Structures are given as C-alpha cells and as structure tokens.
mmCIF file of C-alpha atoms and ligand atoms in Angstrom:
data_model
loop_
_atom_site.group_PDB
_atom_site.id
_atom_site.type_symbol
_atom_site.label_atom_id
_atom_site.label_comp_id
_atom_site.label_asym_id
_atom_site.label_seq_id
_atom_site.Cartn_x
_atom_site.Cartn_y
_atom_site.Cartn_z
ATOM 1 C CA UNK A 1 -11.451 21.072 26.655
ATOM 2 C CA UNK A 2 -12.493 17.885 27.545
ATOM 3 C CA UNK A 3 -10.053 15.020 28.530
ATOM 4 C CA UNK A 4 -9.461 13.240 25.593
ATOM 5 C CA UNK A 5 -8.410 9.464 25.922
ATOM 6 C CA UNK A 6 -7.921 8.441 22.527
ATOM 7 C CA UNK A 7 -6.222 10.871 19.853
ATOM 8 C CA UNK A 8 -5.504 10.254 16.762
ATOM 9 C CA UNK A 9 -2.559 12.385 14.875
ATOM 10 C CA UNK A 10 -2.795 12.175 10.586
ATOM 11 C CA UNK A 11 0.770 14.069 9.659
ATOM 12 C CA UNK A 12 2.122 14.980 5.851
ATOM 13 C CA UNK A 13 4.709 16.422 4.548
ATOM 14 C CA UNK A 14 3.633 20.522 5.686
ATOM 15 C CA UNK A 15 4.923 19.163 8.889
ATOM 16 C CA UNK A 16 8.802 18.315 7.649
ATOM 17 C CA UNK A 17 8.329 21.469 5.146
ATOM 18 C CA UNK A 18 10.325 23.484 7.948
ATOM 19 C CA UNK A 19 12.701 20.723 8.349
ATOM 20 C CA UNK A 20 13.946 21.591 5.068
ATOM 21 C CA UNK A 21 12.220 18.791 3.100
ATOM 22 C CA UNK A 22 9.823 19.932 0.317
ATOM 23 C CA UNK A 23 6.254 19.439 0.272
ATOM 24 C CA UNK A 24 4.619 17.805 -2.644
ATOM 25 C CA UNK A 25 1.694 20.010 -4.267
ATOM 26 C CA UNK A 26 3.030 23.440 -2.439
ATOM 27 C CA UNK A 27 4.674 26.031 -5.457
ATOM 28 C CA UNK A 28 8.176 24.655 -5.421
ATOM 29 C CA UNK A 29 7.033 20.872 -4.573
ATOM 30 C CA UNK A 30 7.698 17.518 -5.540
ATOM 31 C CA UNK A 31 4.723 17.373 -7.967
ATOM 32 C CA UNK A 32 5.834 20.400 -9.479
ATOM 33 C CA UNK A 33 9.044 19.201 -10.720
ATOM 34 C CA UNK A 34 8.582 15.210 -11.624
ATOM 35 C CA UNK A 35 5.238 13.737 -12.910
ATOM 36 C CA UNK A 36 4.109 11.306 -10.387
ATOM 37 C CA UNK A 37 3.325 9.055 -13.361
ATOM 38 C CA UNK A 38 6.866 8.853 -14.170
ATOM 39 C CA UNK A 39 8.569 8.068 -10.447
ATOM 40 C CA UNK A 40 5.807 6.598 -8.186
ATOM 41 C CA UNK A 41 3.706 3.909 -9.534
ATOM 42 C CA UNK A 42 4.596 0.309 -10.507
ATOM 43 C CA UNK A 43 4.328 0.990 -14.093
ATOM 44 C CA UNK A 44 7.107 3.299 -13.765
ATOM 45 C CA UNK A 45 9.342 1.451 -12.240
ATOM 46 C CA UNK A 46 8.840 -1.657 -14.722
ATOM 47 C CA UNK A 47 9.349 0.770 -17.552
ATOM 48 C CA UNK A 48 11.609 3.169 -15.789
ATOM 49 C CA UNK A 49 13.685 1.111 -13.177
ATOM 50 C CA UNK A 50 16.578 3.359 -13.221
ATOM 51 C CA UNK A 51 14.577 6.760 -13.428
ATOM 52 C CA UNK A 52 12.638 5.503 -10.405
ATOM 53 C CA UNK A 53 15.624 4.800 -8.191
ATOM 54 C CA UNK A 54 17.477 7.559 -9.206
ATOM 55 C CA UNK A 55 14.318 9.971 -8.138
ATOM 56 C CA UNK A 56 14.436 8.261 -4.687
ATOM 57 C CA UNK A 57 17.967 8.226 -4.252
ATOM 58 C CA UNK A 58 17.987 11.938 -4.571
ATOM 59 C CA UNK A 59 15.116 12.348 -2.008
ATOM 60 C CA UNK A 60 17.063 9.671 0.251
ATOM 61 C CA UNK A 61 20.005 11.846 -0.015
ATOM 62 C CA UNK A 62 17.975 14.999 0.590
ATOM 63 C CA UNK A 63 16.933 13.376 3.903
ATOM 64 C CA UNK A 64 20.669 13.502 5.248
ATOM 65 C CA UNK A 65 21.249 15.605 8.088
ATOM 66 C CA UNK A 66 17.843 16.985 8.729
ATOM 67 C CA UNK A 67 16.161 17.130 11.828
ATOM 68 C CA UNK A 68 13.441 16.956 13.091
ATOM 69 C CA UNK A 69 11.447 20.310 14.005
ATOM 70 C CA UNK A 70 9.455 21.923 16.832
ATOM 71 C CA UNK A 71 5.970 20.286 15.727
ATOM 72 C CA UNK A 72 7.977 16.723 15.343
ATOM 73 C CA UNK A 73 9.008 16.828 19.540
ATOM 74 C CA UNK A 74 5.494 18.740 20.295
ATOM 75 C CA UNK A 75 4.299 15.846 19.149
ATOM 76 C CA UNK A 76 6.519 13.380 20.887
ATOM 77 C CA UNK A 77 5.571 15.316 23.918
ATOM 78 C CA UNK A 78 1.942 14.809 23.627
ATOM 79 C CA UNK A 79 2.388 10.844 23.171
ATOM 80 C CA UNK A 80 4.665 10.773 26.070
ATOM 81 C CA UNK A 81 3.008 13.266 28.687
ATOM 82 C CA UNK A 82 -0.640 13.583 27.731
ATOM 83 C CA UNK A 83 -3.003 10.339 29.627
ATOM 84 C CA UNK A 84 -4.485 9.484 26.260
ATOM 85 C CA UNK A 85 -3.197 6.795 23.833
ATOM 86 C CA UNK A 86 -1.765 8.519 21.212
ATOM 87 C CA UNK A 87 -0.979 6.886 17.644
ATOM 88 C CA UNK A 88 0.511 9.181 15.282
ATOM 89 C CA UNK A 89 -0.032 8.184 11.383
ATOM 90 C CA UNK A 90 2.296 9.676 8.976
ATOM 91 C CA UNK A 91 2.068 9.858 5.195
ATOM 92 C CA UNK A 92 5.593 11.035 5.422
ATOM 93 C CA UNK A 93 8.696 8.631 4.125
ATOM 94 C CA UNK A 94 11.215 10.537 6.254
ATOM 95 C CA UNK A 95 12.272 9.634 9.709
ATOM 96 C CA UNK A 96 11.457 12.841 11.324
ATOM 97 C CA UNK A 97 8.753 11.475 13.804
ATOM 98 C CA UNK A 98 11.229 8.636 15.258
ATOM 99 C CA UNK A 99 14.382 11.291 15.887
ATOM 100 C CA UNK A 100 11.889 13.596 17.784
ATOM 101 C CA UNK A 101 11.209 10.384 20.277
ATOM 102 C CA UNK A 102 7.530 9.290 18.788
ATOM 103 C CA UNK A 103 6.995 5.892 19.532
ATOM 104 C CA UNK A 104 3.692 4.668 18.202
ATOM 105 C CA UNK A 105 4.361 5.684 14.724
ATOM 106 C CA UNK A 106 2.308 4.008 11.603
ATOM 107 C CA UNK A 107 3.887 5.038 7.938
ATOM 108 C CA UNK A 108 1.214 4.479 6.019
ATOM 109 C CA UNK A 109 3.267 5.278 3.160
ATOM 110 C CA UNK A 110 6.349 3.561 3.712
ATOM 111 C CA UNK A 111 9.950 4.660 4.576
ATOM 112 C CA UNK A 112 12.629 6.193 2.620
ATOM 113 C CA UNK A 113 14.963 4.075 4.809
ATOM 114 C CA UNK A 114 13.606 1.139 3.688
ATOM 115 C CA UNK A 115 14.579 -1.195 0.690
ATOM 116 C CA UNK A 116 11.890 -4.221 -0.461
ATOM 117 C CA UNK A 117 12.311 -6.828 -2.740
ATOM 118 C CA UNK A 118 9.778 -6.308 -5.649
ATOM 119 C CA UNK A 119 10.593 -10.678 -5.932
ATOM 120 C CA UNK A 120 10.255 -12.110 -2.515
ATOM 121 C CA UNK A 121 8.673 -8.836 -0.622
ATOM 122 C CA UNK A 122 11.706 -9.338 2.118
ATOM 123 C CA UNK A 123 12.440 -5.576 3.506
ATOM 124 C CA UNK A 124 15.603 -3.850 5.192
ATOM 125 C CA UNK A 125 17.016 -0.995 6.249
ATOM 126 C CA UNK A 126 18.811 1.161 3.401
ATOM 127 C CA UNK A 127 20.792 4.507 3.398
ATOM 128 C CA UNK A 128 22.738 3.848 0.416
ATOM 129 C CA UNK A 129 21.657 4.247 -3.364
ATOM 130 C CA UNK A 130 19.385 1.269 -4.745
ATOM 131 C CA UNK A 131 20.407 0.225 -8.067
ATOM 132 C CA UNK A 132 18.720 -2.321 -10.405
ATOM 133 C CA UNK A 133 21.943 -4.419 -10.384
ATOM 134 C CA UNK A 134 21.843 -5.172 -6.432
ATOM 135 C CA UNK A 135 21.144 -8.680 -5.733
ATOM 136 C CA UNK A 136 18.006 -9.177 -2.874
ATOM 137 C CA UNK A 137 19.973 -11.121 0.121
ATOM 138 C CA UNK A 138 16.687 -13.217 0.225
ATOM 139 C CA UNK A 139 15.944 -14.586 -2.551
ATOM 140 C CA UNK A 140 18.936 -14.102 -4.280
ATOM 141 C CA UNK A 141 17.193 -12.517 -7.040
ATOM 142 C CA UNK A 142 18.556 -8.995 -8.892
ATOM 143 C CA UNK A 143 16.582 -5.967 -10.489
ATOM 144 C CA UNK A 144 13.624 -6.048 -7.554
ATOM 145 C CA UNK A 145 15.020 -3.346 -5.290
ATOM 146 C CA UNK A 146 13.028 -0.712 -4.719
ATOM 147 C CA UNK A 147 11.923 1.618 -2.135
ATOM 148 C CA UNK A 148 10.169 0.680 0.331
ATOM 149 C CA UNK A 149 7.836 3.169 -0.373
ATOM 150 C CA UNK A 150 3.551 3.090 -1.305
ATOM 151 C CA UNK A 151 3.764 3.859 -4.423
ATOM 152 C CA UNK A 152 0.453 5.201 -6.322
ATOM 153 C CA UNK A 153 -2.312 2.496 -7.117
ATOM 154 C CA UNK A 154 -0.602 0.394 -4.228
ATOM 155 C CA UNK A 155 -2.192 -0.288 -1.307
ATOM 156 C CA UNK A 156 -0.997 1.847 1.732
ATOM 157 C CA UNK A 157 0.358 -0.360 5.041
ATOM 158 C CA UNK A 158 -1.559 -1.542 8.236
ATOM 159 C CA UNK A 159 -4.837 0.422 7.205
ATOM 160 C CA UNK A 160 -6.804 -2.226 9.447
ATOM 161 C CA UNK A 161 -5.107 -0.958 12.196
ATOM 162 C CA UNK A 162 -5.736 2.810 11.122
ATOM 163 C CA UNK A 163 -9.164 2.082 10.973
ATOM 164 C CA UNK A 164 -9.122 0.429 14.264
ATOM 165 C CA UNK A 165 -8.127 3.347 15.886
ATOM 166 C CA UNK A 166 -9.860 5.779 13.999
ATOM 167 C CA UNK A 167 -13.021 3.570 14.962
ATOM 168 C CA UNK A 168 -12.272 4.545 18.471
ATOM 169 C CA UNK A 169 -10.724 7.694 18.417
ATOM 170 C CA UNK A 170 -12.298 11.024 20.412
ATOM 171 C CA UNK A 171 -9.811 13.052 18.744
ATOM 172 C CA UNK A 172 -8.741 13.202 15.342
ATOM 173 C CA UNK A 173 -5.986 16.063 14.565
ATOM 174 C CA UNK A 174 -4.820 15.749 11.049
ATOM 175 C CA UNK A 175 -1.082 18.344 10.269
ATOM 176 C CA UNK A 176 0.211 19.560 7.608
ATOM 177 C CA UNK A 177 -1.860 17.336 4.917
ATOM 178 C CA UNK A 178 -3.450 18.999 1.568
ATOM 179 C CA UNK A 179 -6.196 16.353 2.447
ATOM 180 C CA UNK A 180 -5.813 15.479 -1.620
ATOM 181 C CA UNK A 181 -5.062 11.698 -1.568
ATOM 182 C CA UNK A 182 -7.083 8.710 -0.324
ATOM 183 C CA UNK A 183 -7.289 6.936 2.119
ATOM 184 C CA UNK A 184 -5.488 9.202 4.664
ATOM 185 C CA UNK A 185 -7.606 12.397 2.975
ATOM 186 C CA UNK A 186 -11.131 10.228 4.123
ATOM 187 C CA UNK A 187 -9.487 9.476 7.395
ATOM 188 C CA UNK A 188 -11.471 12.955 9.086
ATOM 189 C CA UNK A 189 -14.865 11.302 8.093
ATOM 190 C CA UNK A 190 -13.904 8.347 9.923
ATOM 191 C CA UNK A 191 -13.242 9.882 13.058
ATOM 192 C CA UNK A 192 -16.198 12.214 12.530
ATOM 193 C CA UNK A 193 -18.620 8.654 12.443
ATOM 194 C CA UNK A 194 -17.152 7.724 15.705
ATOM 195 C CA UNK A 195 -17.634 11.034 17.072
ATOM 196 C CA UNK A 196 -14.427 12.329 17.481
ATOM 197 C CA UNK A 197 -13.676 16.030 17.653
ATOM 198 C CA UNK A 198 -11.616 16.452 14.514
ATOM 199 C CA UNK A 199 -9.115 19.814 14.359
ATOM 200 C CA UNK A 200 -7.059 20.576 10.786
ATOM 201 C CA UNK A 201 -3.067 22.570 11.882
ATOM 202 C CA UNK A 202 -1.837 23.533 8.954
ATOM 203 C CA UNK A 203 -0.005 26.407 7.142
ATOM 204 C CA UNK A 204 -3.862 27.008 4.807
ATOM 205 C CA UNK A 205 -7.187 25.390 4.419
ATOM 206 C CA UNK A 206 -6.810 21.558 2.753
ATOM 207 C CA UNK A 207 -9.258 20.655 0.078
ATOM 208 C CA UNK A 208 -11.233 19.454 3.031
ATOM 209 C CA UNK A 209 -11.014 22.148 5.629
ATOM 210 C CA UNK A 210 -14.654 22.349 5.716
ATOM 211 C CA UNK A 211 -15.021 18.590 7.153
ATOM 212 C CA UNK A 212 -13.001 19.657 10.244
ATOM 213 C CA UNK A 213 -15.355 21.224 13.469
ATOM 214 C CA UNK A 214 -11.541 23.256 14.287
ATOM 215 C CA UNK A 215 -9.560 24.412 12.180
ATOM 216 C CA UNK A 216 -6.021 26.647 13.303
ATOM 217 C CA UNK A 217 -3.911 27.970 10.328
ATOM 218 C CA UNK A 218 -0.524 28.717 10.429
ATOM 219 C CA UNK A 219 3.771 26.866 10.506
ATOM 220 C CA UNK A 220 3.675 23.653 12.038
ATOM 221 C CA UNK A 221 6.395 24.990 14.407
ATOM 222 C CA UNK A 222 3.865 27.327 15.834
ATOM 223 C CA UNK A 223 0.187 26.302 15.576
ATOM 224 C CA UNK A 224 1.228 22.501 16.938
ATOM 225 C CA UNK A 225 3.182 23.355 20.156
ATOM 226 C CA UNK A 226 0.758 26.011 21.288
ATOM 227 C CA UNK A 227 -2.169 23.094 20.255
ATOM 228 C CA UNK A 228 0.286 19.838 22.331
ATOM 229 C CA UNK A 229 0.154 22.532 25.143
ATOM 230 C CA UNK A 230 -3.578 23.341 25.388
ATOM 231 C CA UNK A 231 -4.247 19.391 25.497
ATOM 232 C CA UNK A 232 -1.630 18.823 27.894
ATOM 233 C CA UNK A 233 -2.859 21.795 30.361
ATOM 234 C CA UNK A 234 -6.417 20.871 30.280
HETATM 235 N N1 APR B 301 3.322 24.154 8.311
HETATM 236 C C1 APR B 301 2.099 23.557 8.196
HETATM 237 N N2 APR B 301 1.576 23.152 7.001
HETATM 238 C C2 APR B 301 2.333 23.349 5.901
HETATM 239 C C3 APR B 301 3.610 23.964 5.946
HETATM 240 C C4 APR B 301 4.099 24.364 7.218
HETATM 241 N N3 APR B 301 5.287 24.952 7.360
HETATM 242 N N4 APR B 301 4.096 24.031 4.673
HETATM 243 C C5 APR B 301 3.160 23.475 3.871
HETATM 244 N N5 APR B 301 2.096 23.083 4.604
HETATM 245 C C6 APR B 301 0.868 22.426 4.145
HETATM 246 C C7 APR B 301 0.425 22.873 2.766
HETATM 247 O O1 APR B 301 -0.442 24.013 2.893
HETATM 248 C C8 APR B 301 -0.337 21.637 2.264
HETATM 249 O O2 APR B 301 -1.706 21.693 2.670
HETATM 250 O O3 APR B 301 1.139 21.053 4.039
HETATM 251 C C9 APR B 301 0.338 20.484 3.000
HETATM 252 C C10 APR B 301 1.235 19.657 2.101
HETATM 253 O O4 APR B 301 0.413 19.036 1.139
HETATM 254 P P1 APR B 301 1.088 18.032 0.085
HETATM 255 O O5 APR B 301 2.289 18.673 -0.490
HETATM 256 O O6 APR B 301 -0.015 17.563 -0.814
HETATM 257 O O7 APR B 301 1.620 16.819 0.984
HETATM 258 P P2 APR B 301 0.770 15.637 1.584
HETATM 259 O O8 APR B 301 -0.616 16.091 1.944
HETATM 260 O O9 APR B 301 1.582 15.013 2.675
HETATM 261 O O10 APR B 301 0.667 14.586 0.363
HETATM 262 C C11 APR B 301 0.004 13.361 0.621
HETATM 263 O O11 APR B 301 0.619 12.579 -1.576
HETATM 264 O O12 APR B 301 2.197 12.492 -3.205
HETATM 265 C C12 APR B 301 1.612 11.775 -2.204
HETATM 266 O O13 APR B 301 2.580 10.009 -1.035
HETATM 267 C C13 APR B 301 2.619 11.388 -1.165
HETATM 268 O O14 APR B 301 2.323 11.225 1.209
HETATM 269 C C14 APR B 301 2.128 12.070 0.090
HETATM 270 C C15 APR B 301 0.657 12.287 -0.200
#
C-alpha cells in the first residue's frame, strides 16, 4: 500500500446508521416516510414553515444522546495518527464526526445544530425547537429561522475548498454514501482526474460502485476500522 499523503474521506449517513440514526433511501429511511419535496427545499418551507421545522425538530431531537460509533473514532484515528493530511467531508447534519475527536471536518450539508436566519443569513448554535415565531437576534427580524441545513436546489457549503482538496488528493475513500445526490455523488470522478486511488466502504454497492478501483462491502463498524488500520500499518 503505498504511503498516501493526501486522503480524502466523503461520509453519509450509512456511517451514523449504527449510531441509531436512520439512513435516507435504505427500507425504513427518511425518504421513505416524508417526501423530500415537502420538508427540504425552499419552496417548502415558504409554503410549509411549520411542517418544515417541525420535520427537523424531530430529527434534532432524534440526535439526543447518540454517539458516535466505531467507524466515527476509526476515523478520528486516521486524521490524528496516519502522516497524511486528512479532511473528512460529511453529507451528514449530525455531530457524530466532532464527538469521535475529528478535527478537519467540512459539512457540506449543514448542521442540525445549527439555526440561520433565512433574513440576514446570521447563524448559531441551536438544540432547542425552531419555531416561525422566534425573533433572529441579528436582525431583529421573525419567521426566518430555519435549519441550518442545505436544503435541495441550494447550494452545498465550502465546495471550493472540496474541490481544492479533491484536486490534490491521492486517496479518495467515500463511506456509507448511496452515491445518489450531486455534487458529493461526482466527488469519486474528481479524485479519479487527479489520480487518486478511490475505495467505496459501505454496507452494498452505491449507484456508482463501478467508478471506484476498491470497493469493501460490509457495517461501517467493521469494514472502516480494519481499512484505518491497513493505512495506518503500511
Ligand atoms: N454501514 C455502511 N453503510 C451503510 C450502513 C452501515 N451500517 N447502513 C446503510 N449503509 C449505506 C446504504 O447501503 C446506502 O448506500 O449507506 C448508504 C446511505 O445512503 P442514503 O440513505 O442515500 O444516504 P446518503 O448517501 O448520505 O444521502 C445523501 O441525500 O437526502 C440527501 O442531504 C441528504 O446528505 C443526504 C444525501
């Protein structure tokens, strides 16, 4: 195995699925209980304010007292042990990566922790429910609360930096991502342009298995601290 000195991780939600935190397009997920269309766009929550904080109030409060898993501190490992920079780029809202000790963390898709002004754009940390009557401590304005979350047709955050480092990366392991929404499902091709070995762990093949040269199948909690240790013995 050669000695990697810039790796970049892709993680989704398979990788907080045995955390306790469901999935989105697996049998029982997300997808297959709410229509996206109806609780994460902007045209949902200017029709639907209410409906679309009450769907992420339930998800904020389905985030209490989990932790984070064996895959989470493999990973944590690998940043702080292996020579190589590591950035790790979630599509995950929860705050799994942080609690396992993960430092240089991009959510690409926001955090469920998070509350931003739809008004003035101003951001904060949040635990509590959002309603539509809290007032933004910015500008003073009410109704704009929402999630600090990307919601669909929105643009995801610090994708020049992604790029960046996909760019330059000579590994690219994406975990526990169906590979079924863009960007972060064209981020393999990236790395593949810049040369970079590019390895899929996940529970099954993603839609785009096939663009990976390695490819290990199985739980997060077992395929990614067997992988963390192969990198950090070679
Ligand atoms: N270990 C490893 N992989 C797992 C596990 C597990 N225990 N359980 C499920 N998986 C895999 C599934 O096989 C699937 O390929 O994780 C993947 C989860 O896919 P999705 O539910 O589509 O989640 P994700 O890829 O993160 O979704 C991407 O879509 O809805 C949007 O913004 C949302 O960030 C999300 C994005």
């Amino acid at each position: 195995m050669p000695a990697y000195e810039r790796i970049v991780i892709l993680t989704g939600a398979g990788l907080s699925a045995e955390s306790g935190l469901s999935t989105f397009r697996d049998k029982d997920g997300i997808w297959n209980k709410y229509r996206l269309e109806d609780v994460a766009t902007p045209e949902a929550f200017a029709r639907d304010p209410e409906g679309v904080l009450e769907f992420y109030n339930a998800r904020r409060k389905s985030n209490a007292g989990v932790k984070a898993n064996a895959a989470h501190e493999a990973l944590a490992r690998l940043e702080k042990d292996h020579p190589a920079e590591v950035l790790t780029v979630t599509q995950n809202i929860d705050p799994l990566h942080e609690m396992a000790g993960t430092r240089r963390l991009i959510h690409m898709h926001g955090e469920i922790l998070k509350a931003l002004c739809a008004h003035c754009g101003a951001k904060e940390p949040w635990q509590d429910d959002l309603t539509t009557d809290l007032v933004c401590q910015v500008c003073n304005r009410a109704g704009g609360m929402r999630p600090d979350v990307v919601w669909f047709g929105e643009m995801p955050y610090r994708m020049e930096e992604i790029y960046e480092a996909l760019a330059a990366c000579d590994l690219f392991i994406s975990i526990g991502t169906s590979g079924t929404v863009y960007p972060a499902a064209g981020f393999v091709m990236e790395a593949r342009s810049a040369g970079a070995h590019t390895v899929e762990l996940n529970l099954e093949p993603s839609e785009g298995a096939s663009l990976f040269a390695e490819a290990i199948h199985g739980p997060a909690t077992e395929v990614v601290p067997a992988y963390v240790d192969k990198l950090l013995s070679a």
